[in-house]
Short mmCIF file of C-alpha atoms in Angstrom, two decimals:
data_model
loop_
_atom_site.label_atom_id
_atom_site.label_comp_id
_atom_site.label_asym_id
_atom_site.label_seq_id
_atom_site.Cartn_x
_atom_site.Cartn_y
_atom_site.Cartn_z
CA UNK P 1 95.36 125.13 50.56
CA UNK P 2 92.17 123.21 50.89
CA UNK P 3 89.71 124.67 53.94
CA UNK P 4 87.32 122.62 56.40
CA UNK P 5 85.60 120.26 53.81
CA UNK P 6 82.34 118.56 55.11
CA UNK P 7 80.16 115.76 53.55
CA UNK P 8 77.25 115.85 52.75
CA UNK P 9 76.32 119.22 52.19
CA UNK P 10 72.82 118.42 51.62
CA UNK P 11 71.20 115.75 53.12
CA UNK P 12 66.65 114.73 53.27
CA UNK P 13 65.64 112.32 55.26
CA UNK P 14 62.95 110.53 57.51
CA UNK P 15 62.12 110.97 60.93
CA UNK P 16 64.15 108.09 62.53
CA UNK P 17 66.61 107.42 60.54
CA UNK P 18 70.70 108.02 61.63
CA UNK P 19 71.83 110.66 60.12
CA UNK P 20 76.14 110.77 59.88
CA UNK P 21 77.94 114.35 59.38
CA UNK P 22 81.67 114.21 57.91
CA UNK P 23 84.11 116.39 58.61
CA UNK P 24 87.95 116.90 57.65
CA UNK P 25 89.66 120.07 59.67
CA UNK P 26 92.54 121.83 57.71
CA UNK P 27 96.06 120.03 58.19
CA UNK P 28 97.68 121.40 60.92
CA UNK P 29 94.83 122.10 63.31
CA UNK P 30 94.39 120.93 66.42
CA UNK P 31 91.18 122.03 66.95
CA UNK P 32 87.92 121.34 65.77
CA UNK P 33 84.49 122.51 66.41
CA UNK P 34 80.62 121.46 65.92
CA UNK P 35 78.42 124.06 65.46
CA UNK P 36 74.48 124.23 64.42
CA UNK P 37 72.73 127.29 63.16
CA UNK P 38 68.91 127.70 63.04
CA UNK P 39 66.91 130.37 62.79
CA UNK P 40 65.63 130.28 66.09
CA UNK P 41 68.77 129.93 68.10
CA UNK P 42 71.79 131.45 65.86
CA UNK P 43 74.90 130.08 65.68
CA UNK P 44 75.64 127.55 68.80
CA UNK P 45 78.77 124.96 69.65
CA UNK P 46 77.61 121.72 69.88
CA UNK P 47 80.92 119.83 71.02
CA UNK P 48 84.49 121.05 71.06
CA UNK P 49 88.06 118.55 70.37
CA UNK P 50 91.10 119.82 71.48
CA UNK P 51 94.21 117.43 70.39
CA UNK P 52 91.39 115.07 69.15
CA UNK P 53 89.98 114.77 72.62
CA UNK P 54 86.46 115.71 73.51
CA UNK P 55 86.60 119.06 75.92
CA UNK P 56 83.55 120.49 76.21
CA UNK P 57 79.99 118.78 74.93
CA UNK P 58 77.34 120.67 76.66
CA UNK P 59 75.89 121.91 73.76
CA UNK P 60 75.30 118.59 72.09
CA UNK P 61 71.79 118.77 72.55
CA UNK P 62 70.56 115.33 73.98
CA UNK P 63 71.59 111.72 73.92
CA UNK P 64 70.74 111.23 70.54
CA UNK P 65 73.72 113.25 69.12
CA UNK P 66 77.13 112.21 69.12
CA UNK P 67 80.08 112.96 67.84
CA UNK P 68 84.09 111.12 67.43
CA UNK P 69 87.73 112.19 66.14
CA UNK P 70 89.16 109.16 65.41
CA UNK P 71 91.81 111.00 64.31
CA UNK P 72 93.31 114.56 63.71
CA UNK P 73 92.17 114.67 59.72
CA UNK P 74 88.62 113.60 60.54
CA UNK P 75 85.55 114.09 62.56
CA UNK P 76 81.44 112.65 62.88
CA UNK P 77 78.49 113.88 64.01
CA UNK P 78 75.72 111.44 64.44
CA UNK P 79 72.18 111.96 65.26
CA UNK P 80 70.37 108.91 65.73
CA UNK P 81 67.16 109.03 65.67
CA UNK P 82 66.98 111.77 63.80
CA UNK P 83 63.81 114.37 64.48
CA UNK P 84 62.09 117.06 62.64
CA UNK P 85 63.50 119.73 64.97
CA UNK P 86 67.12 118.86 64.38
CA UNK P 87 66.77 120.08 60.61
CA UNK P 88 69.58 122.72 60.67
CA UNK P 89 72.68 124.21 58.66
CA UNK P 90 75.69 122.29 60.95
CA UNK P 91 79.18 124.15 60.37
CA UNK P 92 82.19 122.06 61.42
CA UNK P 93 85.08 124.58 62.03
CA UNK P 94 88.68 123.98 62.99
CA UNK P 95 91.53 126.09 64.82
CA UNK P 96 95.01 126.19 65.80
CA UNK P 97 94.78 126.67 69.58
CA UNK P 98 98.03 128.43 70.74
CA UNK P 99 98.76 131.03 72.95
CA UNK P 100 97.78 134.38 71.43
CA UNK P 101 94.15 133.92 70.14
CA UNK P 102 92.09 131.54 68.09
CA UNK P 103 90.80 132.23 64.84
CA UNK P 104 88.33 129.84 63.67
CA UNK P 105 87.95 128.56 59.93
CA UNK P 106 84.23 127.19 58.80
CA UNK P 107 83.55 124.83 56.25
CA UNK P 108 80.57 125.52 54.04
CA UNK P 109 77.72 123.49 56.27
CA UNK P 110 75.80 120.43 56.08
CA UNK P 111 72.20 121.34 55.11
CA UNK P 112 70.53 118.87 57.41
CA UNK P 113 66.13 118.28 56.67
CA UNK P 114 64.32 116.06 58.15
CA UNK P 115 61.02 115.59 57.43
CA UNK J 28 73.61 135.99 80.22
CA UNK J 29 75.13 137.14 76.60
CA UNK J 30 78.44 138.16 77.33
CA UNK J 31 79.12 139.38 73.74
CA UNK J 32 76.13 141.40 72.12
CA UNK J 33 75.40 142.93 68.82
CA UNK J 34 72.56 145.07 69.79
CA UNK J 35 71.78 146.00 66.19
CA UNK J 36 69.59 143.18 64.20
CA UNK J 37 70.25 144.70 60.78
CA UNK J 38 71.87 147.68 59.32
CA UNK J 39 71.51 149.43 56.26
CA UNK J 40 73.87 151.83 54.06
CA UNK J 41 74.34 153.39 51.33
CA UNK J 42 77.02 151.97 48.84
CA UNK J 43 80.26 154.27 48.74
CA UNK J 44 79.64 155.35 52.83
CA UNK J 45 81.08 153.82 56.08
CA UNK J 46 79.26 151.06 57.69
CA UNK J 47 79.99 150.73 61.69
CA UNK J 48 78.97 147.40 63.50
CA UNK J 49 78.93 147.88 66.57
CA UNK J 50 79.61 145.18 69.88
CA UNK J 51 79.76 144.88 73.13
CA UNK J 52 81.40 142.65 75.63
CA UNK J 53 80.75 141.93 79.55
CA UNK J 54 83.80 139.57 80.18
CA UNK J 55 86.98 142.03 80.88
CA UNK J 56 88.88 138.68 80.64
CA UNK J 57 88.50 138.52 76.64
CA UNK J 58 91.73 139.29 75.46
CA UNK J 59 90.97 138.52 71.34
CA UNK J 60 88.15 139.44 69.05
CA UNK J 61 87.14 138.48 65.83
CA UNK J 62 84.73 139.67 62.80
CA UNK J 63 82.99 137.27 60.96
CA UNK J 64 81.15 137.76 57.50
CA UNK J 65 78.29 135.24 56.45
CA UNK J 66 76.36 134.81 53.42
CA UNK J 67 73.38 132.74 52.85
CA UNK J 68 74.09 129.24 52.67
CA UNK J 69 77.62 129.67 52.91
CA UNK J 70 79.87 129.48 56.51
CA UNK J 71 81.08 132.11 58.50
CA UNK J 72 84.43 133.45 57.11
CA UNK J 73 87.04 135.36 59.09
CA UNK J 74 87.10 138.31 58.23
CA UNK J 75 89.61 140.63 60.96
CA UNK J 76 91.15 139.68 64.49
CA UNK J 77 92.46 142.31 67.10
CA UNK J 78 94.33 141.43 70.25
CA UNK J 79 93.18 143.15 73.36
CA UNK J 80 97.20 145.39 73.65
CA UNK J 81 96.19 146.60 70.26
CA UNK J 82 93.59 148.96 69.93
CA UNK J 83 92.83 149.29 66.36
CA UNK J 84 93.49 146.80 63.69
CA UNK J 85 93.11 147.73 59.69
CA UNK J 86 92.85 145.35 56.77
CA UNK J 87 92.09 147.12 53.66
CA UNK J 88 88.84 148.52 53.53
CA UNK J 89 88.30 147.40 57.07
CA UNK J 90 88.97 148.61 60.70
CA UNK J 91 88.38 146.81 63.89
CA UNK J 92 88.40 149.22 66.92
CA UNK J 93 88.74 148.30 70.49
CA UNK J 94 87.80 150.27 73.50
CA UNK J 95 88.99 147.78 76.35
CA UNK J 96 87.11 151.04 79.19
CA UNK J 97 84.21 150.98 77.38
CA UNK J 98 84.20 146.80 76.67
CA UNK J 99 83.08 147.94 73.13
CA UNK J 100 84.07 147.04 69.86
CA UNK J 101 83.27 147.99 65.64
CA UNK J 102 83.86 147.34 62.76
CA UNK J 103 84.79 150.08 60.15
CA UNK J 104 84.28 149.45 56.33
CA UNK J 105 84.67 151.83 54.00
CA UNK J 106 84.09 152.54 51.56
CA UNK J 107 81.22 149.83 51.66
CA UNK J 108 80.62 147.84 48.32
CA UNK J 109 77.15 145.68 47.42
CA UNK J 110 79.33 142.77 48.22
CA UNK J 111 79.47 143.93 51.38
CA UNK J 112 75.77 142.74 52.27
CA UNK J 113 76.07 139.81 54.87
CA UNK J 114 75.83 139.11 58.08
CA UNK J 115 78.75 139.80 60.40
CA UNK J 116 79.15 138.19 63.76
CA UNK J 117 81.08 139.40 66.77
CA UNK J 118 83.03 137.10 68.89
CA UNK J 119 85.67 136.92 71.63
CA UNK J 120 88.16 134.57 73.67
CA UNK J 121 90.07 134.52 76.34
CA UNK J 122 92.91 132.01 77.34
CA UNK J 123 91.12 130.92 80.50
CA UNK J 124 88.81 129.54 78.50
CA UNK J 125 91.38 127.73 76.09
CA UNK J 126 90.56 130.50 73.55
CA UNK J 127 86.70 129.02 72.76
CA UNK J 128 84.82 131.52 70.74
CA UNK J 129 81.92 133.15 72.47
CA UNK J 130 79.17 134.49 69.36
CA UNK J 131 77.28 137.77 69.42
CA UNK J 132 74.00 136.96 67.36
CA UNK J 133 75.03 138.99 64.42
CA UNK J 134 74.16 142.14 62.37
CA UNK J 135 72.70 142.11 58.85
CA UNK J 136 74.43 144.64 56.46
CA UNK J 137 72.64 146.00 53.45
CA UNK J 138 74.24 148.02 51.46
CA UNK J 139 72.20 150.08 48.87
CA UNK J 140 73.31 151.04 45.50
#
């Protein structure tokens, strides 16, 4: 059974440039979580889908991040421009929300550098 | 205002003894916990879940414990094994919040051979 699988998992580039984050949640899920870790901060949720609808996006961290479900098998964060500071590891995650707890599955991280 | 803290940065012990994580929790409306492991450049993996009516939980070589009075939590493993070195996070939901994880910053394990 095939985890949370994001694209790229590495990705350099320039200040400025829009930078696109895939994700695809496992099947079944209807969940599914943006996270960013840095050394500085930890692990923190960006934006949070429930049923493929945005809930909560307080942690997205300014205008120039943004993120879509288009659909329950898929998921984008964008960061356009893209600055120095937003170099990061960014886990997308997914869930089953139900009515007796919520165990989160990662996928391996987008290694995000932007120089 | 953390409401779930790991108050340890980093943890060491030797291989073949038990390693206790510790964490502690300020909302008494968590109701589930979870233990996450994490090695470099890799994502968080679940790891061991306990419900708040339960108050231990054992997978294996590892033991979550739960002391609702005390809003305190740890994780048992024993005996611990090299591959045991990672970092472990803490975390907790509650249905209010439609079960969104709230993070403790995590503990480094080292085990020592």
């Amino acid at each position: 059974d095939a985890g949370v699988i994001q694209s790229p998992r590495h990705e350099v580039t320039e200040m400025g440039q829009e930078v696109t984050l895939r994700c695809k949640p496992i099947s079944g899920h209807n969940s599914l979580f943006w996270y960013r870790q840095t050394m500085m901060r930890g692990l923190e949720l960006l934006i949070y889908f429930n049923n493929n609808v945005p809930i909560d996006d307080s942690g997205m961290p300014e205008d120039r991040f943004s993120a879509k479900m288009p659909n329950a098998s898929f998921s984008t964060l964008k960061i356009q421009p893209s600055e120095p500071r937003d170099s990061a590891v960014y886990f997308c995650a997914s869930s089953f929300t139900g009515s007796s707890g919520n165990t989160i599955y990662f996928g391996e991280g987008s290694w995000l550098t932007v120089v | 205002d953390q409401q779930v803290k790991q108050n340890s940065p980093s943890l060491s012990v030797q291989e073949g003894r038990i390693s206790i994580l510790n964490c502690d929790y300020t909302n008494s409306m968590f109701d589930y916990f979870l233990w996450y492991k994490k090695y470099p450049a890799e994502g968080p993996t679940f790891l061991i879940s306990i419900s708040s009516i339960k108050d231990k939980n054992e997978d294996g070589r590892f033991t979550v414990f739960l002391n609702k009075s005390a809003k305190h939590l740890s994780l048992h493993i024993v005996p611990s094994q090299p591959g045991d070195s990672a970092v472990y996070f803490c975390a907790a939901s509650d249905k209010d919040s439609n079960y969104q994880l709230i993070w403790g910053a995590g503990t480094k394990l080292i085990i020592k051979p």
